Amino acid sequence: MKEISPQLQNQIAQYQQLQQQLQLLASQRLQLEAKLREVESTLEELGKLAPDTTIYKSIGVLLVQANDREALKKELEEHLETLTIRIKAIQKQEKALGGRYEDLQQKIQSALGGPQAG
């Protein structure tokens, strides 16, 4: 049986760490995308309401009446923009880490699948 060199052990450790980071980023992105859809839906529904409809907004565990509909709409649009920026940043990280991940995967497979030393 071929022994695994310290360099290969290090690459495998890096590979596993990248895999965990990619999983974490994917999870964060999915959560942010769900929030994004929720805010988009809220804005859409807000636009459908009659001008005299009483609106409430959530603050922690409380619901309070929102008297300024335009301020609330602006707040939601800013939240939407922030979420979009965060999602794009995570996607960029995922792409960069994904490239490193695939590169390490090829190096490890090459080292493990290479010719056996006699």
mmCIF file of N, CA and C in Angstrom:
data_model
loop_
_atom_site.group_PDB
_atom_site.id
_atom_site.type_symbol
_atom_site.label_atom_id
_atom_site.label_comp_id
_atom_site.label_asym_id
_atom_site.label_seq_id
_atom_site.Cartn_x
_atom_site.Cartn_y
_atom_site.Cartn_z
ATOM 1 N N MET A 1 0.847 -1.189 0.000
ATOM 2 C CA MET A 1 0.000 0.000 0.000
ATOM 3 C C MET A 1 0.885 1.243 0.000
ATOM 4 N N LYS A 2 0.503 2.193 -0.795
ATOM 5 C CA LYS A 2 1.251 3.437 -0.943
ATOM 6 C C LYS A 2 0.968 4.354 0.248
ATOM 7 N N GLU A 3 2.033 4.921 0.807
ATOM 8 C CA GLU A 3 1.860 5.858 1.914
ATOM 9 C C GLU A 3 1.468 7.221 1.375
ATOM 10 N N ILE A 4 0.680 7.933 2.160
ATOM 11 C CA ILE A 4 0.249 9.269 1.758
ATOM 12 C C ILE A 4 1.266 10.277 2.288
ATOM 13 N N SER A 5 1.801 11.071 1.388
ATOM 14 C CA SER A 5 2.813 12.061 1.760
ATOM 15 C C SER A 5 2.187 13.176 2.602
ATOM 16 N N PRO A 6 2.984 13.849 3.403
ATOM 17 C CA PRO A 6 2.478 14.985 4.183
ATOM 18 C C PRO A 6 1.845 16.059 3.288
ATOM 19 N N GLN A 7 2.418 16.249 2.093
ATOM 20 C CA GLN A 7 1.857 17.231 1.161
ATOM 21 C C GLN A 7 0.444 16.831 0.732
ATOM 22 N N LEU A 8 0.265 15.543 0.431
ATOM 23 C CA LEU A 8 -1.044 15.049 0.020
ATOM 24 C C LEU A 8 -2.026 15.121 1.190
ATOM 25 N N GLN A 9 -1.568 14.791 2.387
ATOM 26 C CA GLN A 9 -2.425 14.901 3.575
ATOM 27 C C GLN A 9 -2.900 16.341 3.750
ATOM 28 N N ASN A 10 -1.999 17.289 3.520
ATOM 29 C CA ASN A 10 -2.335 18.700 3.620
ATOM 30 C C ASN A 10 -3.372 19.094 2.560
ATOM 31 N N GLN A 11 -3.189 18.580 1.346
ATOM 32 C CA GLN A 11 -4.140 18.877 0.273
ATOM 33 C C GLN A 11 -5.521 18.309 0.582
ATOM 34 N N ILE A 12 -5.532 17.113 1.157
ATOM 35 C CA ILE A 12 -6.811 16.485 1.517
ATOM 36 C C ILE A 12 -7.503 17.307 2.612
ATOM 37 N N ALA A 13 -6.741 17.780 3.572
ATOM 38 C CA ALA A 13 -7.298 18.616 4.643
ATOM 39 C C ALA A 13 -7.860 19.917 4.064
ATOM 40 N N GLN A 14 -7.116 20.528 3.149
ATOM 41 C CA GLN A 14 -7.590 21.757 2.500
ATOM 42 C C GLN A 14 -8.863 21.490 1.700
ATOM 43 N N TYR A 15 -8.877 20.363 1.018
ATOM 44 C CA TYR A 15 -10.025 19.959 0.209
ATOM 45 C C TYR A 15 -11.273 19.825 1.086
ATOM 46 N N GLN A 16 -11.116 19.155 2.232
ATOM 47 C CA GLN A 16 -12.243 18.974 3.152
ATOM 48 C C GLN A 16 -12.715 20.312 3.722
ATOM 49 N N GLN A 17 -11.762 21.194 4.006
ATOM 50 C CA GLN A 17 -12.104 22.514 4.532
ATOM 51 C C GLN A 17 -12.863 23.331 3.468
ATOM 52 N N LEU A 18 -12.403 23.264 2.233
ATOM 53 C CA LEU A 18 -13.095 23.959 1.143
ATOM 54 C C LEU A 18 -14.506 23.410 0.956
ATOM 55 N N GLN A 19 -14.646 22.106 1.086
ATOM 56 C CA GLN A 19 -15.954 21.470 0.945
ATOM 57 C C GLN A 19 -16.909 22.006 2.019
ATOM 58 N N GLN A 20 -16.437 22.118 3.251
ATOM 59 C CA GLN A 20 -17.263 22.648 4.336
ATOM 60 C C GLN A 20 -17.618 24.112 4.087
ATOM 61 N N GLN A 21 -16.644 24.891 3.618
ATOM 62 C CA GLN A 21 -16.899 26.307 3.337
ATOM 63 C C GLN A 21 -17.933 26.460 2.225
ATOM 64 N N LEU A 22 -17.830 25.639 1.203
ATOM 65 C CA LEU A 22 -18.792 25.695 0.100
ATOM 66 C C LEU A 22 -20.194 25.330 0.575
ATOM 67 N N GLN A 23 -20.292 24.332 1.443
ATOM 68 C CA GLN A 23 -21.597 23.945 1.980
ATOM 69 C C GLN A 23 -22.195 25.069 2.823
ATOM 70 N N LEU A 24 -21.367 25.709 3.625
ATOM 71 C CA LEU A 24 -21.818 26.824 4.457
ATOM 72 C C LEU A 24 -22.288 27.992 3.593
ATOM 73 N N LEU A 25 -21.504 28.322 2.569
ATOM 74 C CA LEU A 25 -21.884 29.409 1.667
ATOM 75 C C LEU A 25 -23.193 29.098 0.945
ATOM 76 N N ALA A 26 -23.353 27.867 0.497
ATOM 77 C CA ALA A 26 -24.585 27.473 -0.197
ATOM 78 C C ALA A 26 -25.781 27.609 0.737
ATOM 79 N N SER A 27 -25.613 27.212 1.975
ATOM 80 C CA SER A 27 -26.678 27.325 2.963
ATOM 81 C C SER A 27 -27.040 28.789 3.218
ATOM 82 N N GLN A 28 -26.022 29.630 3.374
ATOM 83 C CA GLN A 28 -26.259 31.059 3.586
ATOM 84 C C GLN A 28 -26.963 31.680 2.378
ATOM 85 N N ARG A 29 -26.511 31.304 1.181
ATOM 86 C CA ARG A 29 -27.121 31.849 -0.032
ATOM 87 C C ARG A 29 -28.588 31.450 -0.128
ATOM 88 N N LEU A 30 -28.901 30.198 0.185
ATOM 89 C CA LEU A 30 -30.294 29.742 0.125
ATOM 90 C C LEU A 30 -31.169 30.499 1.118
ATOM 91 N N GLN A 31 -30.647 30.759 2.314
ATOM 92 C CA GLN A 31 -31.402 31.525 3.312
ATOM 93 C C GLN A 31 -31.650 32.945 2.830
ATOM 94 N N LEU A 32 -30.618 33.568 2.264
ATOM 95 C CA LEU A 32 -30.766 34.934 1.766
ATOM 96 C C LEU A 32 -31.718 34.990 0.576
ATOM 97 N N GLU A 33 -31.662 33.980 -0.290
ATOM 98 C CA GLU A 33 -32.574 33.946 -1.436
ATOM 99 C C GLU A 33 -34.020 33.790 -0.975
ATOM 100 N N ALA A 34 -34.241 33.027 0.084
ATOM 101 C CA ALA A 34 -35.593 32.875 0.637
ATOM 102 C C ALA A 34 -36.086 34.213 1.201
ATOM 103 N N LYS A 35 -35.214 34.923 1.912
ATOM 104 C CA LYS A 35 -35.573 36.243 2.434
ATOM 105 C C LYS A 35 -35.861 37.207 1.293
ATOM 106 N N LEU A 36 -35.049 37.138 0.239
ATOM 107 C CA LEU A 36 -35.228 38.003 -0.923
ATOM 108 C C LEU A 36 -36.615 37.787 -1.538
ATOM 109 N N ARG A 37 -36.993 36.526 -1.734
ATOM 110 C CA ARG A 37 -38.317 36.215 -2.294
ATOM 111 C C ARG A 37 -39.428 36.730 -1.387
ATOM 112 N N GLU A 38 -39.221 36.623 -0.074
ATOM 113 C CA GLU A 38 -40.211 37.091 0.891
ATOM 114 C C GLU A 38 -40.396 38.607 0.794
ATOM 115 N N VAL A 39 -39.287 39.339 0.694
ATOM 116 C CA VAL A 39 -39.358 40.797 0.587
ATOM 117 C C VAL A 39 -39.994 41.200 -0.741
ATOM 118 N N GLU A 40 -39.629 40.501 -1.829
ATOM 119 C CA GLU A 40 -40.234 40.792 -3.132
ATOM 120 C C GLU A 40 -41.745 40.581 -3.087
ATOM 121 N N SER A 41 -42.154 39.491 -2.463
ATOM 122 C CA SER A 41 -43.578 39.183 -2.339
ATOM 123 C C SER A 41 -44.292 40.236 -1.492
ATOM 124 N N THR A 42 -43.637 40.666 -0.417
ATOM 125 C CA THR A 42 -44.215 41.685 0.455
ATOM 126 C C THR A 42 -44.406 42.994 -0.304
ATOM 127 N N LEU A 43 -43.389 43.389 -1.061
ATOM 128 C CA LEU A 43 -43.494 44.611 -1.861
ATOM 129 C C LEU A 43 -44.620 44.505 -2.899
ATOM 130 N N GLU A 44 -44.734 43.349 -3.503
ATOM 131 C CA GLU A 44 -45.786 43.133 -4.493
ATOM 132 C C GLU A 44 -47.169 43.261 -3.855
ATOM 133 N N GLU A 45 -47.335 42.625 -2.708
ATOM 134 C CA GLU A 45 -48.625 42.689 -2.006
ATOM 135 C C GLU A 45 -48.913 44.104 -1.513
ATOM 136 N N LEU A 46 -47.887 44.791 -1.070
ATOM 137 C CA LEU A 46 -48.039 46.168 -0.604
ATOM 138 C C LEU A 46 -48.566 47.051 -1.736
ATOM 139 N N GLY A 47 -48.076 46.805 -2.941
ATOM 140 C CA GLY A 47 -48.532 47.567 -4.101
ATOM 141 C C GLY A 47 -49.976 47.301 -4.473
ATOM 142 N N LYS A 48 -50.499 46.144 -4.092
ATOM 143 C CA LYS A 48 -51.886 45.776 -4.423
ATOM 144 C C LYS A 48 -52.905 46.342 -3.439
ATOM 145 N N LEU A 49 -52.438 46.745 -2.257
ATOM 146 C CA LEU A 49 -53.362 47.203 -1.217
ATOM 147 C C LEU A 49 -53.948 48.569 -1.531
ATOM 148 N N ALA A 50 -55.174 48.752 -1.118
ATOM 149 C CA ALA A 50 -55.824 50.052 -1.266
ATOM 150 C C ALA A 50 -55.094 51.065 -0.384
ATOM 151 N N PRO A 51 -55.067 52.335 -0.808
ATOM 152 C CA PRO A 51 -54.341 53.359 -0.045
ATOM 153 C C PRO A 51 -54.810 53.527 1.403
ATOM 154 N N ASP A 52 -56.063 53.205 1.671
ATOM 155 C CA ASP A 52 -56.586 53.397 3.029
ATOM 156 C C ASP A 52 -56.457 52.146 3.911
ATOM 157 N N THR A 53 -55.825 51.101 3.387
ATOM 158 C CA THR A 53 -55.643 49.870 4.160
ATOM 159 C C THR A 53 -54.622 50.099 5.272
ATOM 160 N N THR A 54 -54.964 49.671 6.483
ATOM 161 C CA THR A 54 -54.042 49.784 7.608
ATOM 162 C C THR A 54 -52.949 48.734 7.437
ATOM 163 N N ILE A 55 -51.709 49.176 7.603
ATOM 164 C CA ILE A 55 -50.563 48.289 7.427
ATOM 165 C C ILE A 55 -49.817 48.180 8.758
ATOM 166 N N TYR A 56 -49.333 46.968 9.033
ATOM 167 C CA TYR A 56 -48.540 46.727 10.232
ATOM 168 C C TYR A 56 -47.174 46.202 9.819
ATOM 169 N N LYS A 57 -46.182 46.520 10.636
ATOM 170 C CA LYS A 57 -44.863 45.956 10.372
ATOM 171 C C LYS A 57 -44.376 45.281 11.649
ATOM 172 N N SER A 58 -43.557 44.281 11.445
ATOM 173 C CA SER A 58 -43.040 43.487 12.551
ATOM 174 C C SER A 58 -41.768 44.126 13.098
ATOM 175 N N ILE A 59 -41.750 44.317 14.398
ATOM 176 C CA ILE A 59 -40.544 44.782 15.090
ATOM 177 C C ILE A 59 -40.311 43.786 16.224
ATOM 178 N N GLY A 60 -39.380 42.876 15.986
ATOM 179 C CA GLY A 60 -39.161 41.815 16.969
ATOM 180 C C GLY A 60 -40.399 40.936 17.044
ATOM 181 N N VAL A 61 -40.970 40.819 18.243
ATOM 182 C CA VAL A 61 -42.171 40.003 18.416
ATOM 183 C C VAL A 61 -43.437 40.847 18.365
ATOM 184 N N LEU A 62 -43.294 42.151 18.125
ATOM 185 C CA LEU A 62 -44.439 43.059 18.087
ATOM 186 C C LEU A 62 -44.843 43.397 16.657
ATOM 187 N N LEU A 63 -46.123 43.634 16.475
ATOM 188 C CA LEU A 63 -46.618 44.193 15.234
ATOM 189 C C LEU A 63 -47.069 45.607 15.565
ATOM 190 N N VAL A 64 -46.539 46.582 14.828
ATOM 191 C CA VAL A 64 -46.924 47.970 15.065
ATOM 192 C C VAL A 64 -47.475 48.549 13.774
ATOM 193 N N GLN A 65 -48.403 49.481 13.943
ATOM 194 C CA GLN A 65 -49.009 50.102 12.773
ATOM 195 C C GLN A 65 -47.966 50.967 12.068
ATOM 196 N N ALA A 66 -47.898 50.807 10.757
ATOM 197 C CA ALA A 66 -46.974 51.600 9.948
ATOM 198 C C ALA A 66 -47.781 52.725 9.310
ATOM 199 N N ASN A 67 -47.551 53.937 9.774
ATOM 200 C CA ASN A 67 -48.332 55.075 9.296
ATOM 201 C C ASN A 67 -47.818 55.625 7.973
ATOM 202 N N ASP A 68 -46.536 55.460 7.701
ATOM 203 C CA ASP A 68 -45.941 56.012 6.489
ATOM 204 C C ASP A 68 -45.661 54.891 5.493
ATOM 205 N N ARG A 69 -46.593 54.708 4.594
ATOM 206 C CA ARG A 69 -46.502 53.618 3.615
ATOM 207 C C ARG A 69 -45.272 53.774 2.718
ATOM 208 N N GLU A 70 -44.965 54.976 2.291
ATOM 209 C CA GLU A 70 -43.819 55.205 1.406
ATOM 210 C C GLU A 70 -42.494 54.909 2.118
ATOM 211 N N ALA A 71 -42.411 55.287 3.398
ATOM 212 C CA ALA A 71 -41.193 55.001 4.161
ATOM 213 C C ALA A 71 -41.011 53.490 4.315
ATOM 214 N N LEU A 72 -42.111 52.791 4.543
ATOM 215 C CA LEU A 72 -42.062 51.333 4.673
ATOM 216 C C LEU A 72 -41.639 50.702 3.344
ATOM 217 N N LYS A 73 -42.203 51.208 2.255
ATOM 218 C CA LYS A 73 -41.847 50.693 0.932
ATOM 219 C C LYS A 73 -40.356 50.922 0.656
ATOM 220 N N LYS A 74 -39.867 52.111 0.996
ATOM 221 C CA LYS A 74 -38.456 52.430 0.788
ATOM 222 C C LYS A 74 -37.566 51.519 1.637
ATOM 223 N N GLU A 75 -37.977 51.283 2.872
ATOM 224 C CA GLU A 75 -37.224 50.396 3.771
ATOM 225 C C GLU A 75 -37.132 48.987 3.184
ATOM 226 N N LEU A 76 -38.249 48.493 2.645
ATOM 227 C CA LEU A 76 -38.265 47.157 2.039
ATOM 228 C C LEU A 76 -37.389 47.112 0.786
ATOM 229 N N GLU A 77 -37.430 48.171 -0.014
ATOM 230 C CA GLU A 77 -36.608 48.210 -1.225
ATOM 231 C C GLU A 77 -35.119 48.239 -0.885
ATOM 232 N N GLU A 78 -34.756 48.961 0.177
ATOM 233 C CA GLU A 78 -33.353 48.992 0.615
ATOM 234 C C GLU A 78 -32.920 47.621 1.123
ATOM 235 N N HIS A 79 -33.831 46.956 1.842
ATOM 236 C CA HIS A 79 -33.536 45.603 2.336
ATOM 237 C C HIS A 79 -33.333 44.651 1.152
ATOM 238 N N LEU A 80 -34.171 44.821 0.134
ATOM 239 C CA LEU A 80 -34.075 44.015 -1.076
ATOM 240 C C LEU A 80 -32.715 44.223 -1.747
ATOM 241 N N GLU A 81 -32.282 45.464 -1.831
ATOM 242 C CA GLU A 81 -30.995 45.786 -2.442
ATOM 243 C C GLU A 81 -29.835 45.178 -1.643
ATOM 244 N N THR A 82 -29.914 45.289 -0.324
ATOM 245 C CA THR A 82 -28.873 44.726 0.545
ATOM 246 C C THR A 82 -28.786 43.211 0.370
ATOM 247 N N LEU A 83 -29.950 42.551 0.347
ATOM 248 C CA LEU A 83 -29.963 41.101 0.164
ATOM 249 C C LEU A 83 -29.366 40.711 -1.186
ATOM 250 N N THR A 84 -29.699 41.462 -2.213
ATOM 251 C CA THR A 84 -29.179 41.179 -3.558
ATOM 252 C C THR A 84 -27.660 41.294 -3.578
ATOM 253 N N ILE A 85 -27.132 42.331 -2.951
ATOM 254 C CA ILE A 85 -25.678 42.529 -2.896
ATOM 255 C C ILE A 85 -25.013 41.386 -2.136
ATOM 256 N N ARG A 86 -25.603 40.994 -1.006
ATOM 257 C CA ARG A 86 -25.028 39.902 -0.213
ATOM 258 C C ARG A 86 -25.048 38.585 -0.985
ATOM 259 N N ILE A 87 -26.131 38.327 -1.703
ATOM 260 C CA ILE A 87 -26.233 37.086 -2.495
ATOM 261 C C ILE A 87 -25.161 37.072 -3.582
ATOM 262 N N LYS A 88 -24.978 38.198 -4.260
ATOM 263 C CA LYS A 88 -23.962 38.274 -5.315
ATOM 264 C C LYS A 88 -22.565 38.065 -4.737
ATOM 265 N N ALA A 89 -22.309 38.607 -3.557
ATOM 266 C CA ALA A 89 -20.998 38.431 -2.918
ATOM 267 C C ALA A 89 -20.764 36.956 -2.586
ATOM 268 N N ILE A 90 -21.782 36.292 -2.086
ATOM 269 C CA ILE A 90 -21.658 34.870 -1.754
ATOM 270 C C ILE A 90 -21.450 34.049 -3.022
ATOM 271 N N GLN A 91 -22.176 34.381 -4.082
ATOM 272 C CA GLN A 91 -22.007 33.660 -5.346
ATOM 273 C C GLN A 91 -20.582 33.811 -5.870
ATOM 274 N N LYS A 92 -20.025 35.009 -5.712
ATOM 275 C CA LYS A 92 -18.649 35.259 -6.149
ATOM 276 C C LYS A 92 -17.681 34.401 -5.323
ATOM 277 N N GLN A 93 -17.902 34.337 -4.009
ATOM 278 C CA GLN A 93 -17.061 33.496 -3.143
ATOM 279 C C GLN A 93 -17.192 32.034 -3.533
ATOM 280 N N GLU A 94 -18.433 31.603 -3.777
ATOM 281 C CA GLU A 94 -18.666 30.207 -4.160
ATOM 282 C C GLU A 94 -17.908 29.867 -5.445
ATOM 283 N N LYS A 95 -17.931 30.788 -6.388
ATOM 284 C CA LYS A 95 -17.247 30.546 -7.662
ATOM 285 C C LYS A 95 -15.738 30.418 -7.447
ATOM 286 N N ALA A 96 -15.165 31.331 -6.658
ATOM 287 C CA ALA A 96 -13.726 31.304 -6.395
ATOM 288 C C ALA A 96 -13.332 30.031 -5.644
ATOM 289 N N LEU A 97 -14.081 29.706 -4.590
ATOM 290 C CA LEU A 97 -13.768 28.497 -3.814
ATOM 291 C C LEU A 97 -14.021 27.240 -4.637
ATOM 292 N N GLY A 98 -15.038 27.283 -5.488
ATOM 293 C CA GLY A 98 -15.346 26.135 -6.341
ATOM 294 C C GLY A 98 -14.193 25.816 -7.274
ATOM 295 N N GLY A 99 -13.555 26.854 -7.801
ATOM 296 C CA GLY A 99 -12.393 26.650 -8.670
ATOM 297 C C GLY A 99 -11.241 26.018 -7.922
ATOM 298 N N ARG A 100 -10.967 26.526 -6.729
ATOM 299 C CA ARG A 100 -9.893 25.948 -5.907
ATOM 300 C C ARG A 100 -10.231 24.506 -5.519
ATOM 301 N N TYR A 101 -11.496 24.264 -5.213
ATOM 302 C CA TYR A 101 -11.971 22.942 -4.806
ATOM 303 C C TYR A 101 -11.742 21.929 -5.932
ATOM 304 N N GLU A 102 -12.137 22.298 -7.150
ATOM 305 C CA GLU A 102 -11.969 21.396 -8.292
ATOM 306 C C GLU A 102 -10.498 21.149 -8.597
ATOM 307 N N ASP A 103 -9.677 22.203 -8.469
ATOM 308 C CA ASP A 103 -8.244 22.076 -8.709
ATOM 309 C C ASP A 103 -7.615 21.088 -7.710
ATOM 310 N N LEU A 104 -7.964 21.250 -6.439
ATOM 311 C CA LEU A 104 -7.435 20.338 -5.421
ATOM 312 C C LEU A 104 -7.931 18.919 -5.636
ATOM 313 N N GLN A 105 -9.183 18.800 -6.041
ATOM 314 C CA GLN A 105 -9.760 17.475 -6.282
ATOM 315 C C GLN A 105 -8.966 16.748 -7.369
ATOM 316 N N GLN A 106 -8.617 17.469 -8.431
ATOM 317 C CA GLN A 106 -7.846 16.861 -9.516
ATOM 318 C C GLN A 106 -6.446 16.473 -9.050
ATOM 319 N N LYS A 107 -5.817 17.356 -8.257
ATOM 320 C CA LYS A 107 -4.478 17.050 -7.751
ATOM 321 C C LYS A 107 -4.494 15.817 -6.858
ATOM 322 N N ILE A 108 -5.486 15.721 -5.995
ATOM 323 C CA ILE A 108 -5.586 14.584 -5.063
ATOM 324 C C ILE A 108 -5.849 13.304 -5.852
ATOM 325 N N GLN A 109 -6.775 13.355 -6.797
ATOM 326 C CA GLN A 109 -7.082 12.162 -7.601
ATOM 327 C C GLN A 109 -5.861 11.719 -8.391
ATOM 328 N N SER A 110 -5.136 12.694 -8.910
ATOM 329 C CA SER A 110 -3.928 12.384 -9.672
ATOM 330 C C SER A 110 -2.885 11.716 -8.778
ATOM 331 N N ALA A 111 -2.730 12.256 -7.569
ATOM 332 C CA ALA A 111 -1.749 11.695 -6.637
ATOM 333 C C ALA A 111 -2.149 10.302 -6.170
ATOM 334 N N LEU A 112 -3.423 10.097 -5.951
ATOM 335 C CA LEU A 112 -3.893 8.782 -5.474
ATOM 336 C C LEU A 112 -3.997 7.775 -6.612
ATOM 337 N N GLY A 113 -4.288 8.257 -7.792
ATOM 338 C CA GLY A 113 -4.476 7.344 -8.926
ATOM 339 C C GLY A 113 -3.233 7.189 -9.783
ATOM 340 N N GLY A 114 -2.169 7.888 -9.391
ATOM 341 C CA GLY A 114 -0.913 7.832 -10.161
ATOM 342 C C GLY A 114 -0.278 6.472 -10.076
ATOM 343 N N PRO A 115 0.794 6.271 -10.812
ATOM 344 C CA PRO A 115 1.479 4.964 -10.784
ATOM 345 C C PRO A 115 2.014 4.643 -9.404
ATOM 346 N N GLN A 116 1.856 3.396 -9.027
ATOM 347 C CA GLN A 116 2.309 2.919 -7.707
ATOM 348 C C GLN A 116 3.838 2.829 -7.684
ATOM 349 N N ALA A 117 4.427 3.334 -6.618
ATOM 350 C CA ALA A 117 5.890 3.193 -6.468
ATOM 351 C C ALA A 117 6.188 1.793 -5.980
ATOM 352 N N GLY A 118 7.158 1.153 -6.569
ATOM 353 C CA GLY A 118 7.477 -0.227 -6.205
ATOM 354 C C GLY A 118 8.520 -0.216 -5.202
#
